[in-house]
Amino acid sequence: MGRADSEEGQLPAPVKPPDGGWGWIVLLGCFVITGFSYAFPKAVSVYFKELMKDFHVGYSDTAWISSIMLAMLYGTGPVCSIMVNQFGCRPVMLIGGLLASAGMILASFTTNIIELYLTAGVLTGLGMALNFQPSLIMLGTYFDKRRPLANGLAAAGSPVFLSCLSPLGQVLLEKFGWRGGFLIMGGLLLNCCTCGAVMRPLDMGMKRKTEKAQDKYEAKEMLPIGGKSEEGISTTDKNKKAKKAKKKPKKGKKLLDFSIFSNRGFIIYTISKFILVLGLFVPPILLVNYAKDTGVPDTEAAFLLSIIGFIDIFARPACGMVAGLKWVRPHVAYLFSFSMLFNGLTDICSARASNYTGLVIFCVFFGISYGMVGALQFEVLMAIVGSQKFSSAIGLVLLIEAVAVLIGPPSAGRLVDALKNYEVIFYLAGSEVVLSALFLAMATYCCLKRGKKKEPPPEKNPSAGGGSDTEEAESDVPEAEEHSSDNHQPAHSTDNAMVVANEEANHVAEEQSGEGGGCPTGDGEVLARDGGNADQTVERDSF
């Protein structure tokens, strides 16, 4: 009775992340998805000159293709969260891969720039968004202890794919033209479906195995006789099905959990991330034009971005390994603020770089700091909200980042056109990044650390014993085994013991009847002869 109630009222225990095994395949899929999501909008810029010739438009018109892709990647975060909470990660990723591929394939047949906006921009951007966010959610599901390293390795997909897709796009453009290149790029994006197919839910197989093992264990405990154990298993299965049929339907999962806004750590992270994105992407966008204005040749100016990408490849996994250390991981928010401070100071110190050597030094330090920020941004968010609310949290954060992306770089471009001075832009961008770092560090220390110190420790109730229903049931199992071992002693174990037990029972019954207890002698003899009935009664009541 007690055990049945506890099983019905008990919530299913969360499955522990394996930190390996199939998780490495999931990490590989997340690596590919991250590479496509961040590098593809930049790699498409290789085709812009040909598009300008065919459609008779300007550079700003073609640049909107990449901008729409990034806006869809960031701005559709809440939509992705709702779909993941409703249907799961794997179906959403499969649909996203098909949409991303279909967008580029349809773009190869377009006849004007508006059709390109709708196909390559909206459709492909939406498909990549439906892949990017679920892949991060699955990565947090499969990794816990090694999660910082996993996030660092997955984030390294962005610079790796950028260094591969850009040369590949140039080769495809020379051999097949922009239409053939778009068609082949659409075929490459079908690999997102393969990555989505390997995102196996973690809890399904584990729950089935544990339920079967628990049913067999309970049947063996209740009916230890070998011939009746199979009957016990079948009866327990029937009882479980009957209980599930009688259960009331559970409330549906929230499509978008807004309760995370009650988490002070999430509010602090969101504000600092908004300020960060205002200035983070400005220097790499303006770097090539800045180098050209200082007299650097075009080929050498373009090579500066390759330096940042090459350093970024090694900086992200290395930072993930550092963040996973035991003495660093509890303070990962401060490491994230340090990486932002490092990036902002790099922008400020390099604002007056007037030669190619100074720009190369800037690219080296910017690549290190940029890689640290990329490796830690989602790790900090997972640590703040946890894996259960991460799907809603990342959707809302990406939506807020989309606003900052649409404000920061365009505003910087207008200031350059108005002031004709890149130095002011680097100072402004670096100041924004430094401000976000200081805000995150100070707010984390003042609002979170001190708040934890003021909260009194929870009082333990000695009467309750601090144990759950399952722990009490498990503690009763050895007692039940002791009773059952006493009940199934061999038949040849002493007739003298039975005689002594009968005499003691009769003696106790006579004393009780003499005191007016109302218990006849025969009842005591029956209990003594049955031997195990009293123990079995206690065993049932204990459950």
Coordinates of C-alpha atoms in Angstrom, one line a residue:
M1 CA 0.0 0.0 0.0
G2 CA 2.6 2.5 1.1
R3 CA 5.0 1.5 -1.8
A4 CA 2.3 1.8 -4.4
D5 CA 1.4 5.3 -3.3
S6 CA 5.0 6.4 -3.2
E7 CA 5.6 5.0 -6.7
E8 CA 2.6 6.9 -8.0
G9 CA 3.5 10.2 -6.4
Q10 CA 7.2 10.0 -7.1
L11 CA 8.6 12.1 -10.0
P12 CA 10.9 10.3 -12.4
A13 CA 14.5 10.8 -11.5
P14 CA 16.5 12.8 -14.1
V15 CA 19.0 10.7 -16.1
K16 CA 22.6 11.5 -15.3
P17 CA 24.6 12.7 -18.3
P18 CA 27.1 10.0 -19.5
D19 CA 29.9 12.5 -20.2
G20 CA 31.0 10.3 -23.0
G21 CA 29.9 7.3 -25.0
W22 CA 27.3 8.4 -27.6
G23 CA 27.9 12.0 -26.3
W24 CA 31.0 12.2 -28.5
I25 CA 28.9 11.6 -31.6
V26 CA 26.5 14.3 -30.4
L27 CA 29.5 16.6 -29.9
L28 CA 30.6 16.0 -33.5
G29 CA 27.1 16.8 -34.7
C30 CA 27.1 20.0 -32.6
F31 CA 30.5 20.9 -34.1
V32 CA 29.2 20.7 -37.6
I33 CA 26.0 22.5 -36.8
T34 CA 27.9 25.4 -35.1
G35 CA 30.2 25.6 -38.1
F36 CA 27.4 26.0 -40.6
S37 CA 25.4 28.4 -38.4
Y38 CA 28.1 30.9 -37.8
A39 CA 30.4 30.5 -40.9
F40 CA 27.8 30.1 -43.6
P41 CA 26.4 33.7 -43.5
K42 CA 30.0 34.9 -43.8
A43 CA 31.0 32.4 -46.5
V44 CA 28.1 33.5 -48.8
S45 CA 29.8 36.9 -49.2
V46 CA 32.1 35.3 -51.7
Y47 CA 29.2 35.4 -54.3
F48 CA 28.3 39.0 -53.7
K49 CA 30.2 40.5 -56.7
E50 CA 28.6 38.1 -59.1
L51 CA 25.2 38.8 -57.6
M52 CA 25.8 42.6 -58.0
K53 CA 26.5 42.1 -61.7
D54 CA 23.6 39.8 -62.5
F55 CA 20.9 41.7 -60.5
H56 CA 22.4 45.2 -61.0
V57 CA 22.3 46.1 -57.3
G58 CA 24.8 47.6 -54.9
Y59 CA 27.0 46.0 -52.2
S60 CA 24.7 47.1 -49.4
D61 CA 21.8 45.3 -51.1
T62 CA 23.6 42.0 -51.4
A63 CA 25.0 42.3 -47.8
W64 CA 21.4 42.1 -46.6
I65 CA 21.4 38.4 -47.4
S66 CA 24.0 37.7 -44.6
S67 CA 22.2 40.1 -42.3
I68 CA 18.9 38.4 -42.8
M69 CA 20.5 35.0 -42.1
L70 CA 22.0 36.2 -38.8
A71 CA 18.7 38.0 -37.9
M72 CA 16.8 34.7 -38.4
L73 CA 19.5 32.8 -36.4
Y74 CA 19.2 35.1 -33.4
G75 CA 15.6 36.4 -33.7
T76 CA 13.8 33.1 -34.0
G77 CA 15.2 31.9 -30.7
P78 CA 11.8 31.8 -28.9
V79 CA 10.2 30.0 -31.8
C80 CA 12.9 27.3 -31.7
S81 CA 12.4 27.0 -27.9
I82 CA 8.7 26.4 -28.3
M83 CA 9.2 23.8 -31.0
V84 CA 11.9 22.0 -29.0
N85 CA 9.7 21.9 -25.9
Q86 CA 6.8 20.7 -27.9
F87 CA 8.3 18.1 -30.3
G88 CA 11.9 17.5 -29.1
C89 CA 15.3 18.2 -30.5
R90 CA 15.6 15.5 -33.1
P91 CA 12.5 16.3 -35.2
V92 CA 13.1 20.0 -35.1
M93 CA 16.7 19.6 -36.3
L94 CA 15.6 17.3 -39.2
I95 CA 13.0 19.9 -40.3
G96 CA 15.7 22.6 -39.9
G97 CA 18.2 20.8 -42.1
L98 CA 15.6 20.3 -44.9
L99 CA 14.6 24.0 -44.7
A100 CA 18.2 25.2 -44.8
S101 CA 19.0 23.0 -47.8
A102 CA 15.8 23.9 -49.6
G103 CA 16.5 27.6 -49.2
M104 CA 19.8 27.5 -51.0
I105 CA 18.5 25.1 -53.7
L106 CA 15.6 27.5 -54.4
A107 CA 18.0 30.5 -54.3
S108 CA 19.9 29.0 -57.3
F109 CA 16.7 29.5 -59.4
T110 CA 15.9 33.1 -58.3
T111 CA 15.6 36.0 -60.8
N112 CA 15.8 39.0 -58.5
I113 CA 17.3 40.1 -55.2
I114 CA 13.9 40.0 -53.3
E115 CA 13.6 36.3 -54.1
L116 CA 17.2 35.8 -52.7
Y117 CA 16.1 37.5 -49.5
L118 CA 13.2 35.1 -49.1
T119 CA 15.1 31.9 -50.0
A120 CA 18.7 32.2 -49.0
G121 CA 18.0 34.8 -46.3
V122 CA 14.7 33.8 -44.5
L123 CA 14.4 30.1 -45.4
T124 CA 18.0 29.1 -45.0
G125 CA 18.4 31.3 -41.9
L126 CA 15.4 29.7 -40.3
G127 CA 16.6 26.2 -41.0
M128 CA 20.0 26.9 -39.5
A129 CA 18.3 28.4 -36.4
L130 CA 16.2 25.2 -36.0
N131 CA 19.5 23.3 -36.0
F132 CA 21.7 25.5 -33.9
Q133 CA 19.7 25.8 -30.7
P134 CA 18.6 22.1 -30.3
S135 CA 22.2 21.0 -30.9
L136 CA 23.3 23.1 -27.9
I137 CA 20.5 21.7 -25.8
M138 CA 21.5 18.1 -26.6
L139 CA 25.1 18.9 -25.8
G140 CA 24.1 20.1 -22.3
T141 CA 22.1 16.9 -21.9
Y142 CA 24.9 14.5 -22.6
F143 CA 27.7 16.4 -20.8
D144 CA 28.0 17.6 -17.2
K145 CA 31.5 17.2 -15.8
R146 CA 33.1 17.6 -19.2
R147 CA 30.6 20.2 -20.4
P148 CA 33.1 23.2 -20.6
L149 CA 35.4 21.1 -22.8
A150 CA 32.5 20.0 -24.9
N151 CA 31.3 23.6 -25.4
G152 CA 34.8 24.7 -26.3
L153 CA 35.2 21.9 -28.9
A154 CA 31.7 22.5 -30.4
A155 CA 32.4 26.3 -30.6
A156 CA 35.6 25.6 -32.6
G157 CA 33.4 24.5 -35.5
S158 CA 32.8 28.2 -36.4
P159 CA 36.4 29.1 -37.3
V160 CA 37.1 25.7 -38.8
F161 CA 34.2 25.9 -41.2
L162 CA 34.9 29.5 -42.0
S163 CA 38.4 28.7 -43.1
C164 CA 37.0 25.9 -45.3
L165 CA 33.7 27.2 -46.7
S166 CA 35.2 30.5 -48.0
P167 CA 37.9 28.9 -50.2
L168 CA 35.4 26.2 -51.3
G169 CA 32.9 28.9 -52.2
Q170 CA 35.5 30.6 -54.4
V171 CA 36.3 27.4 -56.2
L172 CA 32.6 26.6 -56.8
L173 CA 32.1 30.2 -58.1
E174 CA 34.9 29.9 -60.6
K175 CA 33.9 26.4 -61.9
F176 CA 30.0 26.5 -61.7
G177 CA 29.1 30.1 -61.2
W178 CA 27.0 31.4 -58.4
R179 CA 23.9 29.3 -59.3
G180 CA 25.9 26.1 -59.3
G181 CA 27.6 27.1 -56.1
F182 CA 24.3 27.8 -54.3
L183 CA 23.0 24.4 -55.5
I184 CA 26.1 22.5 -54.2
M185 CA 26.0 24.5 -50.9
G186 CA 22.4 23.4 -50.5
G187 CA 23.4 19.8 -50.9
L188 CA 26.1 20.4 -48.2
L189 CA 23.5 21.7 -45.8
L190 CA 21.7 18.3 -46.0
N191 CA 24.4 17.2 -43.6
C192 CA 22.5 19.1 -40.9
C193 CA 19.8 16.3 -41.2
T194 CA 22.5 13.7 -40.5
C195 CA 23.6 15.6 -37.4
G196 CA 20.0 15.9 -36.3
A197 CA 19.5 12.1 -36.7
V198 CA 22.3 11.3 -34.2
M199 CA 20.7 13.5 -31.5
R200 CA 19.2 10.5 -29.7
P201 CA 17.1 11.4 -26.6
L202 CA 19.0 10.3 -23.5
D203 CA 16.2 9.3 -21.2
M204 CA 14.1 6.9 -23.3
G205 CA 16.3 3.9 -23.3
M206 CA 17.6 4.4 -19.8
K207 CA 14.1 4.6 -18.3
R208 CA 12.9 1.4 -20.0
K209 CA 15.9 -0.5 -18.7
T210 CA 15.4 0.7 -15.2
E211 CA 11.7 0.0 -15.2
K212 CA 12.2 -3.6 -16.3
A213 CA 15.0 -4.2 -13.8
Q214 CA 12.8 -2.7 -11.0
D215 CA 9.8 -4.9 -11.9
K216 CA 11.9 -8.1 -11.9
Y217 CA 13.5 -7.1 -8.6
E218 CA 10.1 -6.4 -6.9
A219 CA 8.7 -9.7 -8.2
K220 CA 11.6 -11.7 -6.9
E221 CA 11.3 -10.0 -3.5
M222 CA 7.6 -10.7 -3.2
L223 CA 7.7 -14.2 -4.7
P224 CA 11.1 -15.8 -4.2
I225 CA 9.9 -19.3 -5.3
G226 CA 11.3 -19.9 -8.7
G227 CA 8.1 -21.3 -10.3
K228 CA 6.0 -18.3 -9.2
S229 CA 8.4 -15.5 -10.1
E230 CA 7.3 -15.3 -13.7
E231 CA 3.7 -15.0 -12.6
G232 CA 4.7 -12.2 -10.2
I233 CA 6.4 -10.3 -13.1
S234 CA 3.3 -10.6 -15.2
T235 CA 1.0 -9.5 -12.4
T236 CA 3.2 -6.5 -11.6
D237 CA 3.2 -5.5 -15.3
K238 CA -0.6 -5.7 -15.4
N239 CA -0.9 -3.7 -12.2
K240 CA 1.4 -1.0 -13.6
K241 CA -0.6 -0.8 -16.8
A242 CA -3.8 -0.5 -14.8
K243 CA -2.3 2.3 -12.6
K244 CA -1.2 4.2 -15.7
A245 CA -4.7 4.0 -17.2
K246 CA -6.2 5.3 -14.0
K247 CA -3.7 8.2 -13.6
K248 CA -5.0 11.6 -14.5
P249 CA -3.4 13.2 -17.5
K250 CA -0.4 15.3 -16.6
K251 CA -0.2 19.0 -17.4
G252 CA 1.6 19.8 -20.7
K253 CA 5.1 21.1 -20.6
K254 CA 5.4 24.9 -20.9
L255 CA 6.2 25.9 -24.4
L256 CA 8.3 28.9 -23.2
D257 CA 9.3 29.1 -19.6
F258 CA 9.2 32.8 -18.6
S259 CA 9.9 31.9 -15.0
I260 CA 13.6 32.1 -15.7
F261 CA 13.3 35.9 -15.5
S262 CA 12.9 35.4 -11.7
N263 CA 16.5 34.2 -11.7
R264 CA 18.8 37.1 -10.9
G265 CA 21.7 35.4 -12.5
F266 CA 19.9 35.1 -15.8
I267 CA 18.9 38.8 -15.7
I268 CA 22.6 39.8 -15.1
Y269 CA 23.8 37.5 -17.9
T270 CA 21.2 38.9 -20.3
I271 CA 22.1 42.5 -19.7
S272 CA 25.8 41.9 -19.9
K273 CA 25.4 39.9 -23.1
F274 CA 23.3 42.7 -24.7
I275 CA 26.0 45.2 -24.0
L276 CA 28.7 42.8 -25.2
V277 CA 27.1 42.1 -28.6
L278 CA 26.8 45.9 -29.3
G279 CA 30.6 46.1 -29.7
L280 CA 31.9 42.5 -30.0
F281 CA 31.4 42.1 -33.8
V282 CA 32.3 45.6 -34.8
P283 CA 36.2 45.3 -35.1
P284 CA 36.3 42.1 -37.3
I285 CA 33.6 43.7 -39.6
L286 CA 35.6 47.0 -40.1
L287 CA 39.1 45.5 -39.8
V288 CA 39.7 44.9 -43.5
N289 CA 38.6 48.4 -44.6
Y290 CA 40.6 49.9 -41.7
A291 CA 43.7 48.1 -42.9
K292 CA 43.1 49.3 -46.5
D293 CA 42.7 52.9 -45.4
T294 CA 46.1 52.7 -43.6
G295 CA 47.8 51.6 -46.9
V296 CA 47.9 47.8 -46.5
P297 CA 47.4 45.9 -49.8
D298 CA 44.2 44.1 -50.4
T299 CA 45.5 40.5 -50.1
E300 CA 47.4 41.2 -46.9
A301 CA 44.3 43.0 -45.4
A302 CA 42.2 40.0 -46.2
F303 CA 44.8 37.7 -44.5
L304 CA 44.1 39.5 -41.2
L305 CA 40.8 37.7 -40.8
S306 CA 42.5 34.4 -41.5
I307 CA 44.9 35.1 -38.6
I308 CA 41.9 35.7 -36.3
G309 CA 40.2 32.4 -37.5
F310 CA 43.4 30.4 -37.1
I311 CA 44.0 31.6 -33.5
D312 CA 40.3 31.1 -32.7
I313 CA 40.5 27.4 -33.6
F314 CA 42.9 26.7 -30.8
A315 CA 41.7 29.3 -28.3
R316 CA 38.2 27.8 -27.9
P317 CA 39.1 24.2 -27.0
A318 CA 41.9 25.4 -24.8
C319 CA 39.6 27.8 -22.9
G320 CA 37.1 25.0 -22.5
M321 CA 39.7 22.8 -20.9
V322 CA 40.7 25.5 -18.5
A323 CA 37.0 26.2 -17.6
G324 CA 36.6 22.5 -16.8
L325 CA 39.2 22.5 -14.0
K326 CA 37.9 21.8 -10.5
W327 CA 39.1 25.1 -9.0
V328 CA 38.0 27.2 -12.1
R329 CA 34.6 25.8 -12.9
P330 CA 32.8 27.2 -9.8
H331 CA 34.0 30.7 -10.9
V332 CA 33.4 30.3 -14.6
A333 CA 31.3 33.6 -14.6
Y334 CA 34.4 35.5 -13.5
L335 CA 36.5 33.8 -16.2
F336 CA 33.9 34.9 -18.8
S337 CA 34.0 38.5 -17.5
F338 CA 37.8 38.3 -17.8
S339 CA 37.7 37.1 -21.4
M340 CA 35.3 40.0 -22.2
L341 CA 37.6 42.5 -20.4
F342 CA 40.6 41.1 -22.4
N343 CA 38.7 41.5 -25.6
G344 CA 37.6 45.1 -24.9
L345 CA 41.1 46.2 -23.8
T346 CA 42.5 44.7 -27.0
D347 CA 40.2 46.9 -29.1
I348 CA 41.1 50.0 -27.1
C349 CA 44.8 49.4 -27.2
S350 CA 44.9 48.7 -30.9
A351 CA 42.8 51.7 -32.0
R352 CA 46.0 53.6 -32.9
A353 CA 47.7 50.8 -34.8
S354 CA 49.0 52.4 -38.0
N355 CA 51.1 49.7 -39.6
Y356 CA 50.6 46.1 -40.7
T357 CA 52.7 44.7 -37.8
G358 CA 50.5 46.4 -35.2
L359 CA 47.4 45.0 -36.9
V360 CA 48.8 41.5 -36.9
I361 CA 49.5 41.8 -33.1
F362 CA 45.9 43.0 -32.7
C363 CA 44.6 40.0 -34.6
V364 CA 46.5 37.5 -32.5
F365 CA 45.2 38.9 -29.2
F366 CA 41.7 39.5 -30.6
G367 CA 41.6 35.9 -31.8
I368 CA 42.5 34.6 -28.3
S369 CA 40.0 36.8 -26.5
Y370 CA 37.3 36.2 -29.1
G371 CA 37.8 32.5 -28.8
M372 CA 37.5 32.6 -25.0
V373 CA 34.2 34.5 -25.3
G374 CA 32.8 32.1 -27.8
A375 CA 33.8 29.0 -25.7
L376 CA 32.3 30.3 -22.4
Q377 CA 29.1 32.2 -23.4
F378 CA 26.8 29.1 -23.5
E379 CA 28.6 27.3 -20.7
V380 CA 27.9 30.2 -18.3
L381 CA 24.2 30.2 -19.3
M382 CA 23.9 26.5 -18.7
A383 CA 25.5 26.9 -15.3
I384 CA 23.1 29.7 -14.4
V385 CA 19.7 28.2 -15.5
G386 CA 20.5 24.4 -15.6
S387 CA 19.8 22.0 -18.4
Q388 CA 16.0 21.8 -17.8
K389 CA 15.4 25.5 -18.5
F390 CA 18.2 25.9 -21.0
S391 CA 15.9 25.5 -24.0
S392 CA 13.8 28.5 -23.0
A393 CA 16.7 30.5 -21.7
I394 CA 18.8 30.3 -24.9
G395 CA 15.8 31.3 -27.1
L396 CA 15.1 34.4 -25.1
V397 CA 18.8 35.4 -25.0
L398 CA 19.3 35.0 -28.7
L399 CA 16.2 37.2 -29.3
I400 CA 17.8 39.9 -27.2
E401 CA 21.1 39.5 -28.9
A402 CA 19.3 39.9 -32.3
V403 CA 18.3 43.4 -31.2
A404 CA 21.9 44.2 -30.3
V405 CA 23.2 42.8 -33.6
L406 CA 20.9 45.0 -35.6
I407 CA 21.9 48.1 -33.5
G408 CA 25.7 47.7 -33.1
P409 CA 27.4 47.1 -36.5
P410 CA 25.0 49.3 -38.5
S411 CA 25.5 52.1 -36.1
A412 CA 29.3 51.7 -36.3
G413 CA 29.1 51.9 -40.1
R414 CA 27.1 55.1 -40.0
L415 CA 29.6 56.6 -37.6
V416 CA 32.5 55.7 -39.9
D417 CA 30.7 57.4 -42.8
A418 CA 30.0 60.5 -40.7
L419 CA 33.3 60.8 -38.9
K420 CA 35.7 59.2 -41.5
N421 CA 37.7 57.9 -38.5
Y422 CA 38.1 54.3 -37.4
E423 CA 39.9 55.1 -34.2
V424 CA 36.8 56.4 -32.5
I425 CA 34.8 53.3 -33.5
F426 CA 37.4 51.0 -31.9
Y427 CA 37.4 53.0 -28.8
L428 CA 33.6 52.9 -28.6
A429 CA 33.4 49.2 -29.3
G430 CA 36.1 48.4 -26.8
S431 CA 34.4 50.5 -24.1
E432 CA 31.1 48.6 -24.6
V433 CA 32.8 45.3 -24.2
V434 CA 34.7 46.4 -21.1
L435 CA 31.5 47.8 -19.6
S436 CA 29.8 44.4 -20.1
A437 CA 32.7 42.6 -18.4
L438 CA 32.7 45.0 -15.4
F439 CA 28.9 44.7 -15.0
L440 CA 28.9 40.9 -15.1
A441 CA 31.7 40.6 -12.5
M442 CA 30.4 43.3 -10.1
A443 CA 26.8 42.2 -10.4
T444 CA 27.7 38.5 -9.9
Y445 CA 29.7 39.3 -6.8
C446 CA 27.3 41.9 -5.2
C447 CA 23.9 40.4 -6.1
L448 CA 24.6 36.6 -6.1
K449 CA 27.5 35.9 -3.7
R450 CA 26.3 38.2 -0.9
G451 CA 22.7 37.0 -1.4
K452 CA 23.8 33.4 -0.8
K453 CA 25.6 34.4 2.4
K454 CA 22.5 36.0 3.9
E455 CA 20.3 33.0 3.2
P456 CA 20.2 30.8 6.3
P457 CA 20.9 27.1 5.8
P458 CA 17.7 24.9 5.6
E459 CA 16.7 23.4 9.0
K460 CA 16.5 19.6 9.1
N461 CA 13.5 18.0 10.7
P462 CA 14.7 15.2 13.0
S463 CA 11.2 13.6 13.1
A464 CA 11.1 13.3 9.4
G465 CA 14.5 11.7 9.2
G466 CA 15.4 13.6 6.0
G467 CA 14.6 10.6 3.8
S468 CA 12.3 10.3 0.9
D469 CA 9.6 7.6 0.3
T470 CA 11.9 5.6 -2.0
E471 CA 14.7 5.7 0.6
E472 CA 12.3 4.4 3.3
A473 CA 11.1 1.7 0.9
E474 CA 14.7 0.7 0.1
S475 CA 15.5 0.6 3.8
D476 CA 12.6 -1.8 4.4
V477 CA 14.0 -4.2 1.8
P478 CA 16.7 -5.7 4.0
E479 CA 14.2 -6.0 6.8
A480 CA 11.9 -7.9 4.5
E481 CA 14.8 -10.1 3.5
E482 CA 15.6 -10.9 7.1
H483 CA 11.9 -11.8 7.8
S484 CA 11.7 -13.9 4.7
S485 CA 15.0 -15.7 5.6
D486 CA 13.5 -16.4 9.1
N487 CA 10.3 -17.7 7.5
H488 CA 12.0 -20.2 5.1
Q489 CA 14.2 -22.0 7.6
P490 CA 14.7 -25.8 6.9
A491 CA 12.0 -28.1 8.2
H492 CA 14.5 -30.3 10.1
S493 CA 15.6 -27.4 12.3
T494 CA 14.6 -28.8 15.7
D495 CA 11.3 -30.1 17.0
N496 CA 12.6 -28.9 20.4
A497 CA 12.4 -25.3 19.2
M498 CA 8.7 -25.8 18.3
V499 CA 8.0 -27.3 21.7
V500 CA 9.7 -24.5 23.5
A501 CA 7.8 -21.9 21.3
N502 CA 4.5 -23.6 22.1
E503 CA 5.1 -23.7 25.8
E504 CA 6.1 -20.0 25.8
A505 CA 3.1 -19.0 23.8
N506 CA 0.7 -20.9 26.1
H507 CA 2.4 -19.4 29.2
V508 CA 1.9 -15.9 27.8
A509 CA -1.7 -16.6 26.8
E510 CA -2.5 -17.9 30.3
E511 CA -1.0 -14.7 31.9
Q512 CA -3.0 -12.5 29.5
S513 CA -6.2 -14.4 30.2
G514 CA -5.6 -14.2 33.9
E515 CA -5.1 -10.4 33.7
G516 CA -8.3 -10.0 31.7
G517 CA -6.7 -9.4 28.4
G518 CA -9.4 -11.5 26.6
C519 CA -6.9 -13.5 24.5
P520 CA -7.8 -17.2 24.5
T521 CA -5.0 -19.8 24.7
G522 CA -5.8 -21.3 21.4
D523 CA -5.1 -18.1 19.5
G524 CA -1.6 -18.0 20.9
E525 CA -1.0 -21.6 19.8
V526 CA -2.2 -20.9 16.3
L527 CA 0.2 -17.9 16.0
A528 CA 3.0 -19.9 17.3
R529 CA 2.4 -22.8 15.0
D530 CA 2.1 -20.6 11.9
G531 CA 5.4 -19.1 12.8
G532 CA 5.7 -16.7 9.9
N533 CA 2.3 -15.0 9.9
A534 CA 3.2 -12.3 12.4
D535 CA 6.4 -11.5 10.5
Q536 CA 4.6 -11.4 7.2
T537 CA 1.9 -9.1 8.6
V538 CA 4.7 -6.7 9.7
E539 CA 6.3 -6.9 6.3
R540 CA 3.1 -5.9 4.5
D541 CA 2.5 -3.1 6.8
S542 CA 6.0 -1.8 6.3
F543 CA 5.4 -1.3 2.6

